[in-house]
Coordinates of C-alpha atoms and ligand atoms in Angstrom, one line a residue:
M1 CA 101.2 111.4 119.5
I2 CA 102.5 115.0 119.4
W3 CA 104.6 114.7 116.4
E4 CA 101.3 113.5 114.1
E5 CA 99.2 116.7 114.8
S6 CA 99.7 118.2 111.4
H7 CA 98.3 116.9 108.1
L8 CA 101.8 117.2 106.7
Y9 CA 103.2 114.8 109.3
K10 CA 100.5 112.2 108.7
N11 CA 100.8 112.7 104.9
S12 CA 104.7 112.1 105.0
L13 CA 104.0 108.9 107.2
R14 CA 101.6 107.7 104.7
Q15 CA 104.3 108.0 101.9
L16 CA 107.0 106.5 104.2
D17 CA 104.8 103.3 104.8
R18 CA 103.9 103.0 101.3
A19 CA 107.6 102.8 100.2
A20 CA 108.5 100.7 103.3
S21 CA 105.9 98.0 102.2
V22 CA 107.2 98.1 98.4
M23 CA 110.8 97.6 99.5
D24 CA 110.0 95.4 102.2
L25 CA 111.9 97.4 104.9
D26 CA 112.9 96.1 108.3
P27 CA 110.3 96.8 110.7
N28 CA 112.9 97.8 113.0
I29 CA 114.2 100.4 110.8
L30 CA 110.7 101.6 110.0
I31 CA 109.7 102.3 113.3
R32 CA 112.8 104.4 114.0
L33 CA 112.0 106.7 110.9
H34 CA 108.3 107.3 112.2
T35 CA 109.7 109.7 114.6
P36 CA 112.6 112.3 114.7
K37 CA 115.5 111.8 116.8
R38 CA 115.1 114.9 119.0
A39 CA 113.4 118.4 119.1
L40 CA 114.0 121.4 120.7
I41 CA 111.1 123.8 121.9
V42 CA 112.2 127.5 122.5
S43 CA 110.6 130.7 123.4
V44 CA 111.9 133.8 121.6
P45 CA 111.2 136.9 123.5
V46 CA 111.7 140.0 121.3
M47 CA 111.8 143.7 122.1
M48 CA 109.2 145.2 119.5
D49 CA 109.8 148.6 118.2
D50 CA 107.2 150.1 120.3
G51 CA 109.1 149.0 123.6
K52 CA 106.8 145.9 124.5
I53 CA 108.0 142.4 124.5
K54 CA 106.7 139.7 122.3
V55 CA 107.3 136.1 122.6
F56 CA 107.3 133.7 119.8
D57 CA 107.5 130.1 119.8
G58 CA 110.5 128.5 118.0
Y59 CA 111.5 125.0 116.9
R60 CA 114.4 123.0 115.5
V61 CA 113.9 119.2 115.0
H62 CA 116.6 116.6 114.1
H63 CA 114.9 113.8 112.4
N64 CA 117.9 111.7 111.5
M65 CA 121.6 112.1 111.9
I66 CA 123.1 108.8 110.7
L67 CA 124.4 109.9 107.5
G68 CA 126.1 113.0 108.7
P69 CA 125.2 116.5 110.3
A70 CA 121.6 117.3 110.2
K71 CA 120.8 119.8 107.5
G72 CA 117.6 121.7 106.6
G73 CA 116.0 125.3 106.4
I74 CA 114.4 127.5 109.0
R75 CA 111.0 128.9 108.2
Y76 CA 109.5 132.0 109.4
H77 CA 105.6 131.8 109.0
Q78 CA 102.5 132.1 110.9
D79 CA 101.3 128.5 110.7
V80 CA 104.7 126.9 111.8
T81 CA 103.9 124.2 114.3
L82 CA 106.2 121.7 115.8
S83 CA 104.4 118.8 114.0
E84 CA 105.0 120.6 110.7
V85 CA 108.5 121.2 111.3
A86 CA 109.1 117.6 112.3
A87 CA 107.6 116.3 108.8
L88 CA 109.6 118.7 107.1
A89 CA 112.7 117.3 109.0
M90 CA 111.8 113.7 108.0
L91 CA 111.4 115.0 104.3
M92 CA 114.9 116.2 104.6
T93 CA 116.2 113.0 105.8
F94 CA 114.9 111.3 102.6
K95 CA 115.9 114.2 100.4
C96 CA 119.7 114.4 101.6
S97 CA 119.8 110.3 101.5
L98 CA 118.3 110.3 97.9
M99 CA 120.7 112.8 96.8
A100 CA 123.6 110.8 98.2
L101 CA 124.7 113.7 100.5
P102 CA 126.6 112.8 103.6
L103 CA 123.8 114.7 105.7
G104 CA 120.9 113.9 107.8
G105 CA 117.4 115.8 108.1
A106 CA 116.7 118.7 110.1
K107 CA 114.2 121.6 110.2
G108 CA 113.4 124.8 112.2
G109 CA 111.0 127.2 112.2
I110 CA 109.3 130.2 114.2
C111 CA 105.6 130.9 114.4
V112 CA 105.6 134.5 113.2
N113 CA 104.4 136.5 110.1
P114 CA 107.9 138.1 109.0
S115 CA 106.2 140.7 107.0
E116 CA 104.8 142.3 110.0
L117 CA 108.1 142.9 111.6
S118 CA 110.7 145.8 111.2
M119 CA 114.1 144.8 110.0
G120 CA 115.2 145.6 113.4
E121 CA 112.7 143.3 115.0
L122 CA 113.5 140.4 112.5
Q123 CA 117.3 140.7 113.3
R124 CA 116.5 140.6 117.2
M125 CA 114.2 137.8 116.6
T126 CA 116.7 136.1 114.4
R127 CA 119.7 136.3 116.8
R128 CA 117.7 135.4 120.1
Y129 CA 116.4 132.3 118.3
T130 CA 120.0 131.5 117.3
T131 CA 121.0 131.9 120.6
E132 CA 118.3 129.6 122.0
I133 CA 119.0 126.9 119.5
L134 CA 122.9 127.3 119.7
P135 CA 123.8 124.1 121.5
F136 CA 121.9 122.3 119.0
I137 CA 123.6 123.8 115.9
G138 CA 127.2 123.9 114.4
P139 CA 129.2 122.7 111.0
E140 CA 129.5 119.1 112.4
K141 CA 126.0 118.9 113.9
D142 CA 123.3 120.8 112.3
I143 CA 123.5 123.3 109.5
P144 CA 120.4 125.6 108.7
A145 CA 119.5 127.2 105.8
P146 CA 116.8 129.6 104.4
D147 CA 113.3 128.4 103.9
I148 CA 109.9 130.2 103.7
G149 CA 110.2 133.5 105.0
T150 CA 114.1 133.6 105.5
N151 CA 116.7 134.5 103.2
G152 CA 120.7 135.3 103.1
Q153 CA 120.2 138.2 105.4
V154 CA 118.8 136.0 108.0
M155 CA 121.4 133.5 107.6
S156 CA 124.1 136.0 108.2
W157 CA 122.7 136.9 111.2
I158 CA 122.4 133.4 112.4
M159 CA 126.2 133.0 111.3
D160 CA 127.2 136.1 113.0
T161 CA 125.5 135.4 116.3
Y162 CA 127.0 131.8 116.4
S163 CA 130.5 133.1 115.4
Q164 CA 130.4 135.9 118.1
E165 CA 129.7 133.1 120.6
V166 CA 132.7 130.9 119.9
G167 CA 135.0 133.7 119.2
H168 CA 135.6 133.5 115.4
A169 CA 134.1 133.3 112.0
V170 CA 132.3 130.0 111.4
P171 CA 130.9 130.0 107.8
G172 CA 130.0 126.6 107.8
V173 CA 127.3 127.0 110.4
V174 CA 124.6 128.0 107.9
T175 CA 124.3 127.7 104.2
G176 CA 122.6 129.8 101.9
K177 CA 124.8 132.8 102.9
P178 CA 125.3 136.0 100.8
I179 CA 128.7 135.4 98.9
D180 CA 130.5 138.2 101.0
V181 CA 130.2 136.0 104.1
G182 CA 131.1 132.8 102.5
G183 CA 128.1 131.9 100.4
S184 CA 128.5 129.8 97.1
L185 CA 127.9 131.2 93.8
G186 CA 124.6 129.6 92.4
R187 CA 122.9 129.0 95.7
E188 CA 120.4 131.6 95.7
E189 CA 118.7 130.2 92.5
A190 CA 119.9 126.6 93.1
T191 CA 116.2 125.1 93.8
G192 CA 114.6 126.7 91.1
R193 CA 117.4 125.7 88.7
G194 CA 117.1 122.2 90.0
V195 CA 113.5 122.1 89.6
V196 CA 114.0 122.7 85.9
Y197 CA 116.9 120.1 85.5
T198 CA 114.4 117.5 86.8
I199 CA 111.7 118.8 84.3
I200 CA 114.1 118.4 81.6
E201 CA 114.8 114.9 82.3
A202 CA 111.0 114.1 82.9
A203 CA 110.1 115.8 79.4
K204 CA 112.5 113.1 77.8
V205 CA 110.8 110.4 79.3
A206 CA 107.4 111.7 78.7
N207 CA 108.4 112.4 75.0
M208 CA 107.7 116.1 75.4
N209 CA 109.7 118.7 73.5
L210 CA 110.3 121.8 75.8
D211 CA 109.7 124.4 73.2
E212 CA 107.5 127.6 73.0
S213 CA 104.5 125.2 72.5
I214 CA 104.9 124.0 76.2
S215 CA 102.9 126.2 78.6
V216 CA 103.9 126.5 82.2
S217 CA 102.1 127.6 85.6
I218 CA 104.0 128.4 88.6
Q219 CA 102.3 128.6 92.0
G220 CA 104.5 130.8 94.3
Y221 CA 106.9 133.4 92.9
G222 CA 109.4 133.5 95.5
N223 CA 113.0 132.2 95.8
V224 CA 111.9 128.7 94.1
G225 CA 109.4 129.8 91.8
G226 CA 111.0 133.1 90.5
A227 CA 114.2 131.1 89.7
A228 CA 112.6 128.2 88.1
A229 CA 110.2 130.8 85.9
R230 CA 113.6 132.5 84.6
K231 CA 115.2 129.3 83.9
I232 CA 112.3 127.8 82.0
E233 CA 111.6 130.9 80.2
K234 CA 115.4 130.8 78.8
I235 CA 114.8 127.2 77.6
G236 CA 112.2 128.6 75.5
C237 CA 108.8 127.5 77.2
K238 CA 106.2 129.9 77.9
I239 CA 105.4 130.8 81.4
T240 CA 101.5 131.5 81.2
S241 CA 100.8 131.6 84.9
I242 CA 102.3 132.7 88.1
S243 CA 101.2 133.8 91.4
D244 CA 102.1 135.3 94.9
V245 CA 100.5 135.6 98.2
S246 CA 97.9 138.3 96.6
G247 CA 97.0 135.9 93.8
G248 CA 97.9 134.8 90.3
I249 CA 98.1 136.4 86.9
Y250 CA 97.3 134.4 83.6
N251 CA 98.2 135.3 80.1
A252 CA 97.4 132.3 77.6
N253 CA 100.0 133.8 75.2
G254 CA 102.9 133.9 77.9
L255 CA 104.1 136.3 80.4
N256 CA 107.0 138.8 79.7
L257 CA 108.9 138.2 83.1
D258 CA 111.0 141.6 82.4
D259 CA 107.7 143.3 82.5
V260 CA 106.5 141.4 85.5
K261 CA 109.6 142.2 87.4
T262 CA 109.6 146.1 86.6
Y263 CA 105.8 145.9 87.9
L264 CA 106.6 143.9 91.0
D265 CA 109.7 146.3 91.7
K266 CA 107.0 149.0 91.9
N267 CA 103.9 147.5 93.4
K268 CA 105.4 144.8 95.6
V269 CA 102.5 142.3 94.7
L270 CA 101.3 140.7 91.4
K271 CA 97.8 141.6 92.0
G272 CA 96.9 144.6 89.3
Y273 CA 99.3 143.5 86.7
P274 CA 97.8 144.8 83.7
E275 CA 98.8 142.5 80.8
A276 CA 97.0 139.4 82.3
D277 CA 93.9 138.1 83.9
F278 CA 93.5 137.7 87.7
V279 CA 93.2 134.1 89.0
T280 CA 93.2 132.9 92.6
N281 CA 96.0 130.6 93.8
T282 CA 93.5 127.8 93.7
E283 CA 92.1 128.5 90.2
L284 CA 95.9 128.8 89.0
L285 CA 96.3 125.0 89.8
E286 CA 93.4 124.1 87.6
L287 CA 94.4 126.3 84.4
D288 CA 95.3 124.9 80.9
C289 CA 99.2 124.1 81.1
D290 CA 101.8 121.2 80.1
I291 CA 103.9 121.8 83.3
L292 CA 102.6 123.0 86.8
I293 CA 105.1 123.9 89.4
P294 CA 103.5 124.1 92.9
A295 CA 106.3 126.3 94.5
A296 CA 104.3 127.8 97.6
L297 CA 102.8 125.9 100.5
D298 CA 102.2 122.4 101.4
G299 CA 98.7 120.8 101.1
Q300 CA 97.6 122.4 97.7
I301 CA 96.8 119.4 95.6
T302 CA 94.2 117.5 97.3
E303 CA 91.2 115.0 96.3
R304 CA 89.2 118.0 95.7
N305 CA 91.1 119.5 92.9
A306 CA 93.5 116.8 91.5
D307 CA 91.0 115.7 88.9
K308 CA 90.8 119.1 87.5
I309 CA 94.4 119.5 87.0
K310 CA 95.3 119.5 83.4
A311 CA 99.0 119.3 83.4
K312 CA 101.0 116.4 82.2
I313 CA 104.0 117.0 84.4
I314 CA 103.8 118.4 88.0
A315 CA 107.3 119.3 89.7
E316 CA 107.0 119.8 93.2
G317 CA 109.1 122.9 94.1
A318 CA 107.3 123.4 97.4
N319 CA 107.8 120.6 100.1
G320 CA 104.6 118.6 100.4
P321 CA 102.2 120.4 97.9
T322 CA 100.2 117.2 97.2
T323 CA 98.2 115.2 99.8
S324 CA 98.5 111.4 99.8
A325 CA 94.5 111.5 98.3
G326 CA 95.5 114.2 95.6
D327 CA 98.6 111.9 94.9
Q328 CA 96.4 108.9 94.4
I329 CA 94.2 110.5 91.7
L330 CA 97.1 112.2 89.8
N331 CA 98.9 108.6 89.8
D332 CA 95.6 106.9 88.5
R333 CA 95.3 109.7 85.8
G334 CA 98.9 109.1 84.6
V335 CA 100.3 112.4 85.6
L336 CA 104.0 112.6 85.9
V337 CA 104.6 113.7 89.3
I338 CA 108.2 114.8 90.0
P339 CA 108.2 114.7 94.1
D340 CA 109.4 117.5 96.4
I341 CA 112.4 115.5 97.7
L342 CA 113.7 115.0 94.0
A343 CA 112.4 118.1 92.4
N344 CA 113.4 120.9 94.9
A345 CA 116.7 119.1 96.0
G346 CA 119.0 121.4 94.0
G347 CA 118.7 123.9 97.3
V348 CA 120.3 121.2 99.6
V349 CA 122.6 119.9 97.0
V350 CA 124.3 123.3 96.6
S351 CA 124.0 124.1 100.4
Y352 CA 126.1 120.9 100.7
F353 CA 128.5 122.3 98.3
E354 CA 128.7 125.6 100.2
W355 CA 129.3 123.7 103.3
V356 CA 132.0 121.8 101.7
Q357 CA 133.5 124.8 100.0
G358 CA 133.5 126.7 103.5
L359 CA 135.2 123.8 105.3
Q360 CA 137.9 123.8 102.9
H361 CA 138.3 127.6 102.4
L362 CA 138.3 127.0 98.6
F363 CA 135.5 128.4 96.2
W364 CA 134.2 127.0 93.0
T365 CA 133.1 129.1 89.9
E366 CA 129.5 129.2 89.3
K367 CA 129.8 127.1 86.3
E368 CA 131.5 124.3 88.4
V369 CA 128.6 124.6 90.9
N370 CA 125.9 124.3 88.1
N371 CA 127.4 121.6 86.3
K372 CA 128.1 119.4 89.5
L373 CA 124.4 120.2 90.3
W374 CA 123.4 118.9 86.9
D375 CA 125.4 115.7 87.2
I376 CA 123.8 115.0 90.7
M377 CA 120.1 116.2 89.6
S378 CA 120.1 113.9 86.6
A379 CA 121.6 111.0 87.7
A380 CA 119.0 111.0 90.9
F381 CA 116.1 111.3 88.3
H382 CA 117.3 108.5 86.3
R383 CA 118.1 106.3 89.4
V384 CA 114.4 106.9 90.6
H385 CA 112.9 106.6 87.1
H386 CA 114.5 103.1 86.7
I387 CA 113.3 102.1 90.2
S388 CA 109.8 103.2 89.3
Q389 CA 109.9 101.2 86.0
E390 CA 111.4 98.2 87.8
R391 CA 108.9 98.1 90.6
K392 CA 105.9 99.6 88.8
V393 CA 105.6 102.4 91.4
S394 CA 105.1 106.0 91.3
I395 CA 108.2 108.4 90.9
R396 CA 107.4 109.6 94.4
T397 CA 107.2 106.1 95.9
A398 CA 110.6 105.3 94.0
A399 CA 112.3 108.4 95.3
L400 CA 111.5 107.4 98.8
V401 CA 112.6 103.7 98.2
A402 CA 116.0 105.0 96.8
G403 CA 116.5 107.4 99.8
I404 CA 115.3 105.0 102.6
D405 CA 117.4 102.1 100.8
R406 CA 120.6 104.1 101.4
L407 CA 119.9 105.4 104.8
A408 CA 118.3 101.8 106.1
S409 CA 121.8 100.1 105.1
A410 CA 123.8 102.8 106.8
M411 CA 121.7 102.4 109.8
K412 CA 122.2 98.5 109.8
T413 CA 125.9 98.8 109.3
R414 CA 126.4 101.2 112.2
G415 CA 124.0 99.2 114.3
F416 CA 121.7 99.9 117.2
F417 CA 122.9 101.6 120.3
P418 CA 123.1 100.5 123.0
Ligands
LIG501 N1 115.0 124.7 102.7 C1 115.2 124.0 101.6 C2 114.8 122.5 101.5 O1 113.6 122.5 102.0 C3 116.9 123.8 101.7 C4 117.5 123.2 102.8 C5 119.0 123.2 103.0 O2 119.6 123.8 102.0 O3 119.6 122.7 104.0 O4 115.3 121.6 100.8

């Protein structure tokens, strides 16, 4: 089937099936969750700066909308496919349900390397993509947000294009917006902050004291990895390794993030940073550390490297960074893996806060946002941990069981149509 072409989709199905068998899920519900509700494939013609038109492939997938409007990011990356976007939409369904949000699961993307576009090209591509998916989105239907390769500026263009079309400002059509167009305080760093909140709770159950003796490796120093690094440094742990597309840097005594920032502001990439050794993105995963945060792309931890990972806790900042085979090895070795749908859910939780604030035209303080985020993240962690103890399953399977359980009962109560 077309959906199943990517490793990520196959991997997500395996996770779903495992959770379904643990919880004895009704096969009529399971079969409905195996494929998305619907998908839109669009061509996105863009007038490039040289006067030539290029056409990019774009997608928006709605996996499930039983609990509320579909929610999920838009990814700009050269490896985006329909199947990958569909898998990510499925993960969003389970993530939103697990976090008890009144939202379904969606994802979108364009197959493009955004770093090769000028600002003008990026804006024209975003506005044309928005126009093409316009009938699919809206504050009551489907609310996009940033993902890999997109940011607050891209969200503002989407919001503006949508608003121009309907004739008035509609802040609730996207989340992850800058504050001046109706964004929420705390949204930008919410995913990284949420990753650290789950690490705090995981450390308690693992009897690990989060102090300067704890070393942390982070793969990916973007929106998620960067915010997680700053937060975990504040707690008092030592960041020994970070990476970006150019590779990674490692210093066993700990990296000084302020110095790294100064270097990055000047050089744009980590490669060449003087106070550390250079490592590849693959080597980074196998370095000595207590906590590993994969916060880059999917499919990073596999059967090839899972037995070489030294971390005791892995918090998945990225979506789908561990394959099923890799996950099995980590479980057998007793590594505590906080799965993506739990670890990185802080982003969509504060997206939900942003959407609610936008609908009410009433905005919260950053403290309120962070406190509410903490309450939701820590409660979700303990709910999941309890299921994992009770059913003797991994935290990943327990998180899926919790998410699917809430969704399945809503599906049953609403009933099948026709
Ligand atoms: N792209 C983020 C995720 O994968 C955020 C989605 C959202 O806020 O809607 O969870």
